[in-house]
Coordinates of C-alpha atoms and ligand atoms in Angstrom, one line a residue:
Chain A
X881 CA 0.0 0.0 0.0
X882 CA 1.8 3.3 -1.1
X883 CA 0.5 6.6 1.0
X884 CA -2.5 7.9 1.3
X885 CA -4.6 11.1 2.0
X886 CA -8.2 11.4 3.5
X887 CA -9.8 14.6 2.3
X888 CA -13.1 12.9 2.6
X889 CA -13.8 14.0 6.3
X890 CA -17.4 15.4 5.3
X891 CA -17.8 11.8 5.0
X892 CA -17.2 10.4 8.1
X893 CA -14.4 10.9 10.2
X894 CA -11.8 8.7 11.4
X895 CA -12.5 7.8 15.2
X896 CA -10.1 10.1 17.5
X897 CA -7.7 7.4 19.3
X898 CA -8.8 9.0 22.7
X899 CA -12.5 8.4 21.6
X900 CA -11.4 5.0 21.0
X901 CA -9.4 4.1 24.5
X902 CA -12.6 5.4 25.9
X903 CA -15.0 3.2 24.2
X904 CA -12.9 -0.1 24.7
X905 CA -14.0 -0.9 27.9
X906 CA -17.4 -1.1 27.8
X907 CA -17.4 -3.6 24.7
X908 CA -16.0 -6.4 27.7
X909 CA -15.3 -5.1 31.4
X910 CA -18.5 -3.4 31.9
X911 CA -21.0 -5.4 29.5
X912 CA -24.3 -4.1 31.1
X913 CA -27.4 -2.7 29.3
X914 CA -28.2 0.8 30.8
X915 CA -31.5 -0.7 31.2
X916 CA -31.0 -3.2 33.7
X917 CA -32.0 -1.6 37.1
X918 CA -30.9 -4.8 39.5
X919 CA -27.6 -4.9 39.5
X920 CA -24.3 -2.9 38.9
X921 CA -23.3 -3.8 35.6
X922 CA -26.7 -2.2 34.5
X923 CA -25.7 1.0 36.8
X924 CA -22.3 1.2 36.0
X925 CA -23.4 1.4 32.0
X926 CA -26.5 3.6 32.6
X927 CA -23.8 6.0 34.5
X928 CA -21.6 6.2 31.6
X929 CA -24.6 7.4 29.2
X930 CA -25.7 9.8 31.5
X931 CA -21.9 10.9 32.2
X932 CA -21.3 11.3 27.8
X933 CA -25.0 12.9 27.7
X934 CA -23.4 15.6 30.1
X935 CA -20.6 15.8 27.8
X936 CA -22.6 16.3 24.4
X937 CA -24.9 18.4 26.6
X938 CA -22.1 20.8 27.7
X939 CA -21.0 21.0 24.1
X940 CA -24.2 22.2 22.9
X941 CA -24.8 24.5 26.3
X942 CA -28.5 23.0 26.9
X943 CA -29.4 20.2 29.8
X944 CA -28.7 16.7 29.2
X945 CA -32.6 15.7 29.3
X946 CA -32.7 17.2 26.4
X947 CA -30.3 14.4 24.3
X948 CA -31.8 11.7 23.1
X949 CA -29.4 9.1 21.8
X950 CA -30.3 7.1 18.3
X951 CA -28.3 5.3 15.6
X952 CA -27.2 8.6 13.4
X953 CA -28.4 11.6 11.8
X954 CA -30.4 9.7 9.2
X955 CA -32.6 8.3 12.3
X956 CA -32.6 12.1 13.8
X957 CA -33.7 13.7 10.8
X958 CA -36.8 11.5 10.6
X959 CA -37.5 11.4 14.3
X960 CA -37.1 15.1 14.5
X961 CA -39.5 15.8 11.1
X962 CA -42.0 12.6 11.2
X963 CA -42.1 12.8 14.7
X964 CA -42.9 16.6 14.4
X965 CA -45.5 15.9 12.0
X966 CA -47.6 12.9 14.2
X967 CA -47.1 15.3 17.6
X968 CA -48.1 18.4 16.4
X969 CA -50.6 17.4 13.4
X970 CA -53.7 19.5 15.3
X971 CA -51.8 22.3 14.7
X972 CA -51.0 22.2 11.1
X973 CA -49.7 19.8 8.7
X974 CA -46.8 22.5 6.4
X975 CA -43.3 22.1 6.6
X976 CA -40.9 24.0 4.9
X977 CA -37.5 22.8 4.3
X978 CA -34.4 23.7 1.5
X979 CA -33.6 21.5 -1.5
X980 CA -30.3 21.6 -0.4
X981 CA -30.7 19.5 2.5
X982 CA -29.1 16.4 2.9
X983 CA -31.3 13.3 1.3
X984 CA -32.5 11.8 4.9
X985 CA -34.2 15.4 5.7
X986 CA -35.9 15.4 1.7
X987 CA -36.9 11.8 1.8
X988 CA -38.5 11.9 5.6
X989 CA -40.3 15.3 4.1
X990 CA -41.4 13.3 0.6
X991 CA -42.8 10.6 3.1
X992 CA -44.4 12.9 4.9
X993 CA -45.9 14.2 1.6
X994 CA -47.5 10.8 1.1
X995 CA -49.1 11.1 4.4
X996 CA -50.6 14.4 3.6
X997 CA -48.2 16.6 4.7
X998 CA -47.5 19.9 2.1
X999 CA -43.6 21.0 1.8
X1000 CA -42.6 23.8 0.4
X1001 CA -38.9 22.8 -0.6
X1002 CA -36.6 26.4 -0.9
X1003 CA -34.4 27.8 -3.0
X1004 CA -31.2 28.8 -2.1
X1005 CA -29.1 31.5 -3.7
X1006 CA -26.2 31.5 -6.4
X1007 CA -24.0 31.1 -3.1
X1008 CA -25.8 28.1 -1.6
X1009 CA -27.7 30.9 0.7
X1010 CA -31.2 30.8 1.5
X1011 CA -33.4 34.0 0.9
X1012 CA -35.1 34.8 4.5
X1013 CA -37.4 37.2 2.8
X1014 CA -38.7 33.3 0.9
X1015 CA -38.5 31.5 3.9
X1016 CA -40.7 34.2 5.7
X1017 CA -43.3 34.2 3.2
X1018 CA -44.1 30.6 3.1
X1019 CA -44.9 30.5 6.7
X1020 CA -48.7 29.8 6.8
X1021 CA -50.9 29.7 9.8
X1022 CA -50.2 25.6 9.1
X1023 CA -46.8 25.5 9.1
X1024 CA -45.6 23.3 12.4
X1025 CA -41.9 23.1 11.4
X1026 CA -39.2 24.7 9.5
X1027 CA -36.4 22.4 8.9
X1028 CA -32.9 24.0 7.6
X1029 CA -29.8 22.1 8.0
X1030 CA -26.3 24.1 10.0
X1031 CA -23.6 23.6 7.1
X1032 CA -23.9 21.6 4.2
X1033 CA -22.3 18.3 3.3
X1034 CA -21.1 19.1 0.1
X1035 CA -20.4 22.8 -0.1
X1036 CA -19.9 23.5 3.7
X1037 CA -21.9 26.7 3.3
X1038 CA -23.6 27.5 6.8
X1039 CA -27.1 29.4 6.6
X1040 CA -28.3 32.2 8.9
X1041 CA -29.2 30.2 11.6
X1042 CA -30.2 32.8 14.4
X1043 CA -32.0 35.3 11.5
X1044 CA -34.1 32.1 10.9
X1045 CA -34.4 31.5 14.3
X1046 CA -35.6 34.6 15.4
X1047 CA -38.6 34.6 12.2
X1048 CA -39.6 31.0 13.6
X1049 CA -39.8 32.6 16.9
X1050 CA -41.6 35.6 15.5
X1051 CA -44.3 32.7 13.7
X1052 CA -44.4 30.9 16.3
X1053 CA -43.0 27.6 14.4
X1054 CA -40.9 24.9 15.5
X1055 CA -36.9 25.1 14.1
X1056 CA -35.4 21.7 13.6
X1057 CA -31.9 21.5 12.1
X1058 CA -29.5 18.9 10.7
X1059 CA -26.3 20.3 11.6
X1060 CA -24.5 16.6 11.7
X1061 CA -21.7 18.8 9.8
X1062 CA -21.7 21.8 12.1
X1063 CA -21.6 19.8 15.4
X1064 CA -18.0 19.8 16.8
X1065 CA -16.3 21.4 14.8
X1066 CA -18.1 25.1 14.9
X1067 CA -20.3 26.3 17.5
X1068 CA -24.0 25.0 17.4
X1069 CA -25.9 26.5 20.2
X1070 CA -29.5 25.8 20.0
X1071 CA -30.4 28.1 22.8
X1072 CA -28.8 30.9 21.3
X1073 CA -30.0 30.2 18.1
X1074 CA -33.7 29.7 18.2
X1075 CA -33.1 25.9 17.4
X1076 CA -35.9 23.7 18.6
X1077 CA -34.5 20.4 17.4
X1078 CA -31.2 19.4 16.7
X1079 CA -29.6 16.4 14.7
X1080 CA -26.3 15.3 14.5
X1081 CA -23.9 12.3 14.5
X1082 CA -20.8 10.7 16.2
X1083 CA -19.2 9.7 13.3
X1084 CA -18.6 13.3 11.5
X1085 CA -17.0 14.3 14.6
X1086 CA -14.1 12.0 15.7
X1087 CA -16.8 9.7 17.2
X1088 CA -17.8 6.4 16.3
X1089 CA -20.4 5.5 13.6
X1090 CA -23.5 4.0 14.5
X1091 CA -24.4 6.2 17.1
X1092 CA -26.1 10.0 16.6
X1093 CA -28.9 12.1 18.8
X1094 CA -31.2 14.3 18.5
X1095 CA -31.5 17.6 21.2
X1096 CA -35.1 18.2 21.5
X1097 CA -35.8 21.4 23.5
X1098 CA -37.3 20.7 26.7
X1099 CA -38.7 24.2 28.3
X1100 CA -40.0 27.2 26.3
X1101 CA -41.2 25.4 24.7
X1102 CA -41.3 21.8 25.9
X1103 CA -41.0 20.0 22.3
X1104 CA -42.4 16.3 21.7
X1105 CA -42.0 14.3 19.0
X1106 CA -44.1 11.2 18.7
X1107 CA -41.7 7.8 18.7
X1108 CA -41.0 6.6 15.5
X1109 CA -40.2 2.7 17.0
X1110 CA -42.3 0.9 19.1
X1111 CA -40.3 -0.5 21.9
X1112 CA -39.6 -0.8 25.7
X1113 CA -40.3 3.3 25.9
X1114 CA -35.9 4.3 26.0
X1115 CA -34.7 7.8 26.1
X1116 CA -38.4 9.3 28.0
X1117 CA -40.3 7.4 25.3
X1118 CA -39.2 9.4 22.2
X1119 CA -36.6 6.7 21.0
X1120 CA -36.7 2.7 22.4
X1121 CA -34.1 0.3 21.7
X1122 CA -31.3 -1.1 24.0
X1123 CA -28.5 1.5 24.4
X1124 CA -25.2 1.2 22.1
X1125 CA -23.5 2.2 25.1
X1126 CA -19.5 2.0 24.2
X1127 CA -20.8 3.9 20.8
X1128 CA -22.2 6.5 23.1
X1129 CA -19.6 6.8 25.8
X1130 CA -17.4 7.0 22.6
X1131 CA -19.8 10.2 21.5
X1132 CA -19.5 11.9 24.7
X1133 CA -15.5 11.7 24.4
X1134 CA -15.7 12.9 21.0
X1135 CA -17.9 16.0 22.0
X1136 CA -15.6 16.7 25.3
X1137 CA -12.4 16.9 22.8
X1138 CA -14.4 18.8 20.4
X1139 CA -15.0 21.7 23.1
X1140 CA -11.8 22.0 24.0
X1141 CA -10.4 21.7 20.5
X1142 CA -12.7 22.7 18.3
X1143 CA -11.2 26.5 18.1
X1144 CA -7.4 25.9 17.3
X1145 CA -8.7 22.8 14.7
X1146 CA -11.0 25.0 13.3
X1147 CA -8.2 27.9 13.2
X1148 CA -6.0 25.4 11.8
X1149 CA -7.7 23.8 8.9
X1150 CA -9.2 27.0 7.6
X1151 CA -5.8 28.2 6.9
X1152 CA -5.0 24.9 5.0
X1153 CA -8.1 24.8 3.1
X1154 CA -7.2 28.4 1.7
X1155 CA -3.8 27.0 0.9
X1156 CA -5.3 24.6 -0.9
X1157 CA -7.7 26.5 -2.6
X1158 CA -5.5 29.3 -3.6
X1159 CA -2.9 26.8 -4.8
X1160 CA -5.3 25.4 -7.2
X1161 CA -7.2 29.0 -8.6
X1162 CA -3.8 30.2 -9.0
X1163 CA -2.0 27.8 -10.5
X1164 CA -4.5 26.1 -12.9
X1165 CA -6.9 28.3 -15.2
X1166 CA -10.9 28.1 -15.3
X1167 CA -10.9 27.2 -11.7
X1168 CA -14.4 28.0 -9.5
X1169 CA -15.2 27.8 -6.0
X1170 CA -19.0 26.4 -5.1
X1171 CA -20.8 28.0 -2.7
X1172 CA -20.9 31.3 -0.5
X1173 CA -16.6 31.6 0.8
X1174 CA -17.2 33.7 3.8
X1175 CA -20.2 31.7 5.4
X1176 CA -18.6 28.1 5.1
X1177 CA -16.8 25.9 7.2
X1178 CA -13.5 25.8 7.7
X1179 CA -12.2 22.5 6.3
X1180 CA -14.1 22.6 3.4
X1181 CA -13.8 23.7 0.0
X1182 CA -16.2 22.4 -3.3
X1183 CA -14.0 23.6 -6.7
X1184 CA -15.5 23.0 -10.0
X1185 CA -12.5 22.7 -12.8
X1186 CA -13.9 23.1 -15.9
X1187 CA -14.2 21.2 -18.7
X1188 CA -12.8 17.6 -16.3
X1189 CA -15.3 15.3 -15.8
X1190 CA -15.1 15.0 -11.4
X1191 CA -15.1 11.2 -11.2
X1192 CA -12.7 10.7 -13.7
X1193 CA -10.5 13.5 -12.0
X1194 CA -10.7 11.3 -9.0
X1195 CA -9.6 8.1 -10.8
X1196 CA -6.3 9.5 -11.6
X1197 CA -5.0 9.9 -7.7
X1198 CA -7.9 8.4 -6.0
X1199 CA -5.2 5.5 -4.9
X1200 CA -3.2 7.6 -2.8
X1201 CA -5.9 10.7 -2.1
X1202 CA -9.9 10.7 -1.3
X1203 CA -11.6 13.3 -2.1
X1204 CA -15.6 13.6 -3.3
X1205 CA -17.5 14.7 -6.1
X1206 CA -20.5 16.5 -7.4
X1207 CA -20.3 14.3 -10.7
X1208 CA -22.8 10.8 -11.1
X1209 CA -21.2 9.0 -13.7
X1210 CA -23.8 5.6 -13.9
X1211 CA -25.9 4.2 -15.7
X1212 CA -28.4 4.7 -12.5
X1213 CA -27.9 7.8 -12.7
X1214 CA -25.9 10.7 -15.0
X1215 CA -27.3 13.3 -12.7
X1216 CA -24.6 15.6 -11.0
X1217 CA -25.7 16.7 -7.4
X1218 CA -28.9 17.9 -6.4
X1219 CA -26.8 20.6 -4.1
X1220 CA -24.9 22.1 -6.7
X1221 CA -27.8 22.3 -9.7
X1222 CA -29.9 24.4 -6.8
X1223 CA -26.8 26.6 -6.8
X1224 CA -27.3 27.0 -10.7
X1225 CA -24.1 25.8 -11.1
X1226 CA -25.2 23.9 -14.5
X1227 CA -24.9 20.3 -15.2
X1228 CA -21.3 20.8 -16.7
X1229 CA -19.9 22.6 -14.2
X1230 CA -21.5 20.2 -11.4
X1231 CA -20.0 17.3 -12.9
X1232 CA -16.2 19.3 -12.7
X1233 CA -16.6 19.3 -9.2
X1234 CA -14.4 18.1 -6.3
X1235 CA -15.2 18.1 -2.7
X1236 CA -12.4 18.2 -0.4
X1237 CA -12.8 18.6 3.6
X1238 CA -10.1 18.3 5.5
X1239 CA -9.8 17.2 9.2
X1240 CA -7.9 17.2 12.7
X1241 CA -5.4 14.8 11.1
X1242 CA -4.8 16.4 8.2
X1243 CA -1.3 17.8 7.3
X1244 CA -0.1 20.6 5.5
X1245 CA 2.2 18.4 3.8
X1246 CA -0.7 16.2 2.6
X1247 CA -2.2 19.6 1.3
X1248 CA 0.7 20.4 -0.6
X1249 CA 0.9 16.7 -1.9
X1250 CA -2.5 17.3 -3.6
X1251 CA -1.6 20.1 -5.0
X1252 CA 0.4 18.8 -7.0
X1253 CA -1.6 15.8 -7.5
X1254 CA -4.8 18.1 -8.6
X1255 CA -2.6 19.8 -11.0
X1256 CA -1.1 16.9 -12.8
X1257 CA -4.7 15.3 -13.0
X1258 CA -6.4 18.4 -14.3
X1259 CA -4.2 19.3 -17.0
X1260 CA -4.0 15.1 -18.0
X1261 CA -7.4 15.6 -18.1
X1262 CA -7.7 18.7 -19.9
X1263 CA -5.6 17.3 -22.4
X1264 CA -8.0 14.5 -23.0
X1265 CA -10.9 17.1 -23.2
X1266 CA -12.8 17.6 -26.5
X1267 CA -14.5 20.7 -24.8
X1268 CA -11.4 22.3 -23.3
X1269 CA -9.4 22.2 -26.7
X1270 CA -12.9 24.0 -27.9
X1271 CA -13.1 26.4 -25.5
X1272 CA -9.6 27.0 -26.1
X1273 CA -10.6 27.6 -29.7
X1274 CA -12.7 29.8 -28.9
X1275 CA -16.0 28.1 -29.8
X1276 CA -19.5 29.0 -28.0
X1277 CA -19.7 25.5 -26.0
X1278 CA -23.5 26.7 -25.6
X1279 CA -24.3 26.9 -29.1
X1280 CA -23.1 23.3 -29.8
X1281 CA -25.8 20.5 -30.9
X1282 CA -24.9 18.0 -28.3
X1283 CA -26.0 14.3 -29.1
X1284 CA -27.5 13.8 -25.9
X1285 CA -27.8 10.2 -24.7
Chain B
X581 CA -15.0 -0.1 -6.7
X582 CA -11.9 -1.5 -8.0
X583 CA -11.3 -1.6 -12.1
X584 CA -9.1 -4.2 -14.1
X585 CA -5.6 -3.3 -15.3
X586 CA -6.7 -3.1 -18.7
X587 CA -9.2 -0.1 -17.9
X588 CA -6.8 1.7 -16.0
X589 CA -3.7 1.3 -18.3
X590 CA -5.9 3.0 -21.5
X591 CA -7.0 5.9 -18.8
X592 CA -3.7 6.6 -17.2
X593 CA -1.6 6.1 -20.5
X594 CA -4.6 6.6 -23.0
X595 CA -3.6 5.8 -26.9
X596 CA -4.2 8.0 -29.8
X597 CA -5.0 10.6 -27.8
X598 CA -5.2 14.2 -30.5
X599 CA -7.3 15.8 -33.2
X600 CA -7.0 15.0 -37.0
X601 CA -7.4 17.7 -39.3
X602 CA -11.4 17.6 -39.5
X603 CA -11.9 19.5 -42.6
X604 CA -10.0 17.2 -44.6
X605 CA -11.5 14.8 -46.8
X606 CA -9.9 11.6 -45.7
X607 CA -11.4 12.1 -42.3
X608 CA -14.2 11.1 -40.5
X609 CA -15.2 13.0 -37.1
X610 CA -17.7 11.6 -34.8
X611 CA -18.9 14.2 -31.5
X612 CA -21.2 12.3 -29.3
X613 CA -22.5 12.8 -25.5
X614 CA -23.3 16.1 -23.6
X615 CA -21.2 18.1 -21.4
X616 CA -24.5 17.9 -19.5
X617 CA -24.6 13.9 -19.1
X618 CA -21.0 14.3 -18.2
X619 CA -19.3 12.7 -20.8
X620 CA -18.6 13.5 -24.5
X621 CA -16.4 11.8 -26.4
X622 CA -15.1 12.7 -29.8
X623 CA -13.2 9.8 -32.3
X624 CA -11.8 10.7 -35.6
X625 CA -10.9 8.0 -38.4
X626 CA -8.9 8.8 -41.4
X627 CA -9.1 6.5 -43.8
X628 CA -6.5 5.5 -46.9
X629 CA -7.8 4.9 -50.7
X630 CA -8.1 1.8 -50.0
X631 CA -11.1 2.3 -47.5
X632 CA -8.7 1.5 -44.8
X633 CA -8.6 3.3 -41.7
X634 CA -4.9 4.3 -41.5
X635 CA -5.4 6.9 -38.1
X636 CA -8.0 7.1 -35.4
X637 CA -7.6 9.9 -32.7
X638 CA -9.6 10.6 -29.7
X639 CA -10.7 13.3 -26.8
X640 CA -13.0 12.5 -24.4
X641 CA -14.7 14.5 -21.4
X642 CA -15.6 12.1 -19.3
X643 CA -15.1 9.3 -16.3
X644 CA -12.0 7.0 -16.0
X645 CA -14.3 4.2 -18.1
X646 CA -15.4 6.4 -21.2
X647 CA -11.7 7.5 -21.7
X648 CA -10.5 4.0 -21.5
X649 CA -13.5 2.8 -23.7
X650 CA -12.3 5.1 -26.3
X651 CA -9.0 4.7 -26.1
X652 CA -9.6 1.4 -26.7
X653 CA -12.0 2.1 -29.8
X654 CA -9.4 3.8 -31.8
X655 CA -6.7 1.1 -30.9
X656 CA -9.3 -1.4 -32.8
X657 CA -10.1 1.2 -35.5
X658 CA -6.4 1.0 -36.8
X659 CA -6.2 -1.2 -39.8
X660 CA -9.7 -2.1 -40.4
X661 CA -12.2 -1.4 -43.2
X662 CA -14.8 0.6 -42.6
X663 CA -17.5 -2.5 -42.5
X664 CA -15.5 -4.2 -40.4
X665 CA -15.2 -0.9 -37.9
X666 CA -19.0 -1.1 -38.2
X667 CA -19.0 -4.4 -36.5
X668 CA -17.9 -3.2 -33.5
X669 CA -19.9 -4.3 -31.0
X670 CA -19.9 -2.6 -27.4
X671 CA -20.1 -5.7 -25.5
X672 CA -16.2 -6.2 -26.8
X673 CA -15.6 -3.2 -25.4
X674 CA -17.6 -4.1 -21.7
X675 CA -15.4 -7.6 -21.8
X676 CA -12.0 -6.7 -22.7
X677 CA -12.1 -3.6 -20.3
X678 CA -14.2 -5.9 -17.7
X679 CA -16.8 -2.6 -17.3
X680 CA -19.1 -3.1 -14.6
X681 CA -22.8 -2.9 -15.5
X682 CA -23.2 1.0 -14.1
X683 CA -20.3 1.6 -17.1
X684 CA -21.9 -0.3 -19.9
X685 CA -23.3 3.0 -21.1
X686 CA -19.3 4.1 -21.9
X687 CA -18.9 1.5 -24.2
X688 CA -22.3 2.1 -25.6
X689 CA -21.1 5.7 -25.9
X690 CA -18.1 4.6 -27.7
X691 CA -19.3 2.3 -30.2
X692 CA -22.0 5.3 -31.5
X693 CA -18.9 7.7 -31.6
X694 CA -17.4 5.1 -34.2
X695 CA -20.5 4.4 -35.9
X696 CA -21.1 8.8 -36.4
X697 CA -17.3 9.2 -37.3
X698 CA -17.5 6.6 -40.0
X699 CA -21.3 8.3 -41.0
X700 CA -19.4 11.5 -41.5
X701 CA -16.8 10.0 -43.6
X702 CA -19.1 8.4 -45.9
X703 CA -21.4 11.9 -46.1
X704 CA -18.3 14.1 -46.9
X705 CA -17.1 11.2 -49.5
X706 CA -21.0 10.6 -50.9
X707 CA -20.0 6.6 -50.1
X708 CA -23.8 5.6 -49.6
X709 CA -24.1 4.5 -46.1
Ligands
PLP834 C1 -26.0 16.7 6.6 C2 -26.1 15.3 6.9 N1 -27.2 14.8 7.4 C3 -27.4 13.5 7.7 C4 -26.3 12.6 7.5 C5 -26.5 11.1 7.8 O1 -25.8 10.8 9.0 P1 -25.7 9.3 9.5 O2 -24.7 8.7 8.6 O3 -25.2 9.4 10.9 O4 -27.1 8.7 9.4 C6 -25.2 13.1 6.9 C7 -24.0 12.1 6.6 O5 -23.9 11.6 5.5 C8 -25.1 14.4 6.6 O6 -24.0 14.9 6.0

């Protein structure tokens, strides 16, 4: 195995080794189900979920009842949204959400749709920014919920979270958010912010996969969501199923080093993903960076090179360095991302795109190693290109009668 | 998803890779795909008296299978008459590249890119098709 380089932290991340040492225990030493109320092994275990509930809690800045542990994001989004939906259908049945948002929050909402539910899916701006002056006006006196994720996974741009918290307030509507990419690694303060519900996942944060929660507001105003299993009635009712308790005491690590770190990683990457990026737009031409710069995490950066098909980009380092991208290339699908056609980016452009996020174990080294990497592949591949040598010839790639398949 | 040798020999060292003089007589262009789908690929045949095809050149815009598939078209191209170019069947290109199924449309791709740059050879020469 020669080296390699993982830029593909929006992903997953890789489990810190602290997060690990902490979880190891509990697979063997201390076996017990939190559940079990008759003897210590049960206490011991139920002591270490509470313990990493107070560690995510403290994180976020809001009490630990308010956590409730599940297997990821994907199972937060659709507690948070269909659970939303069953509690609070007396009130009204609208939710409005972004078609930016990651495919667990759009599929939940489509379901919901089948049940009767309206959506009102938003645009988002050229930048990957919603328009609050939109998401204002399609408030009815129906709408329960308004659902808009912290950062998105493929651009890293972060919405306006307390302006859209303060117009929920102002409605009087429920704000749920996916900010599984915001959680850790910038601060997500739900209290500050308006945020009713909250999803978000071990495993994009140094912590182990398999294991996610959703905060669900408890005072002012005390939030339900109707369960979305039947079970033996875990985490106050809203969530049953035995606890994965190393997977949690394992989240609770990874949120204790994320609010002690989170600053100086934050500090650090941002500086190498502007290497990176400026590297890249200098040194190559018809470069373009997706998505709003100033409002977008710090580790992340979605460039479109023109004219280079993305997934064929990747195949020429993708032994030695992961990256993303934007570009379906399958007979299941030739549709580039959803995210970056709501940006307006344009099919072509879409499909020339690479996602790179970096994380805590990223080096600057490994930045400048893909560097050069980027820049041999792009110009291989620009060599290859039919369309670059005609844009280079100066002909109008728009006016070209494509023999679409 | 890991691909054979083959596949990525022809994308990482791709043959025939250029452009052939297109307004010339001797030479047949074809331009299929869409930047939209995300691939295009464009072949080019020139073709001696004979009716041989003496040069085949390619570009394509696409993923690491729809360069290798035409790399691998214009490799076959050299040498054969133009019927026999017209025999070429995708499914040779699927198993000697060993494309998975969610590729098969590369090879599809290719084989229509031979089939319009012999088409336009045989329109610019008035050789009925
Ligand atoms: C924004 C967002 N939401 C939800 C998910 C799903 O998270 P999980 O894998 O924990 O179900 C992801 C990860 O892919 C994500 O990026």
């Amino acid at each position: 195995m020669g080296r390699r380089i993982y830029l593909d932290n929006n992903a997953t991340t890789p489990c810190d080794p602290r997060v690990v040492d902490a979880m190891v225990p509990w697979f063997y030493k201390h076996p017990g189900n939190a559940a079990s109320r008759n003897h210590p092994f049960g206490w011991e275990a139920e002591e270490a979920v509470d313990y990493a509930r107070e560690q995510i809690a403290n994180l976020l800045e809001v009490d630990s009842k308010e956590i409730i542990f599940t297997s990821g994001a994907t199972e937060s989004d659709n507690l948070a949204l269909k659970g939303v939906y069953e509690m609070y259908a007396r009130k009204g049945n609208h939710i409005i959400t972004v078609k930016t948002e990651h495919k667990a929050v759009l599929d939940a909402c489509a379901k919901i749709e089948k049940l009767g539910g309206q959506v009102t899916y938003l645009d988002v701006k050229e930048d990957g920014l919603i328009d609050l002056g939109e998401l204002e006006a399609a408030i009815t006196d129906k709408t329960i919920l308004v659902s808009v994720m912290w950062a998105n996974n493929e651009t890293g741009v972060i919405q306006p979270m307390k302006a859209i918290g303060e117009i929920c307030e102002k409605h009087g509507v429920l704000f749920f958010s996916d900010a599984t990419q915001a959680v850790g690694k910038i601060p997500t303060l739900p209290k500050e912010t308006g945020i009713h519900l909250m999803a978000f996942t071990g495993h994009k944060m140094y912590g182990p996969k398999g294991v996610g929660a959703l905060f669900v507001n408890r005072k002012k105003p005390r939030v339900k969501v109707t369960a979305q299993m039947d079970g033996g009635g875990h985490e106050r009712g809203m969530r049953s199923g035995t606890l994965n308790v190393p997977g949690i005491v394992g989240f609770g690590k990874a949120a204790e080093i994320a609010k002690a770190e989170m600053a100086q990683d934050a500090a650090r990457l941002s500086v190498l993903r502007d290497k990176l990026q400026a590297a890249l737009a200098s040194q190559l031409e018809e470069v373009y960076i997706n998505g709003n710069e100033e409002h977008r995490m710090p580790h992340v950066a979605n460039i479109s090179f023109k004219h280079v098909e993305g997934e064929g980009l990747m195949m020429m380092f993708n032994q030695e360095i992961a990256v993303s991208s934007g570009s379906a290339c399958t007979s299941a699908s030739l549709e580039p991302s959803y995210v970056l056609v709501a940006l307006g980016l344009g099919d072509d452009l879409a499909h020339s795109s690479i996602r790179f996020s970096l994380g805590r174990f990223t080096t600057e080294e490994e930045i400048d190693y893909t560097v050069e990497q980027l820049k041999t592949g792009v110009n291989h591949m620009r060599d290859l290109s039919p369309i670059w040598e005609m844009y280079k010839e100066g002909v109008d790639l728009d006016k070209v009668v494509w023999a679409e398949h | 998803m890991a691909y054979s040798d083959k596949l990525m020999d022809h994308f990482k060292h791709p043959k025939n890779v250029g452009t052939l003089p297109k307004n010339s007589k001797q030479v047949g262009t074809g331009l299929v795909g869409a930047p939209e789908c995300g691939d295009v690929m464009r072949l080019q045949i020139q073709v001696d008296e004979a009716g041989v095809i003496e040069d085949a050149k390619f570009k394509t815009f696409g993923c690491g299978s729809a360069i290798a598939s035409s790399s691998l078209a214009t490799e076959w191209l050299k040498g054969k008459s133009l019927d026999d170019a017209m025999a070429i069947d995708n499914m040779a290109i699927v198993e000697e590249l060993a494309l998975p199924p969610v590729k098969i449309h590369c090879s599809v791709l290719a084989e229509d890119a031979i089939k319009a740059a012999i088409k336009d050879y045989k329109a610019k020469n008035a050789i009925p098709a």
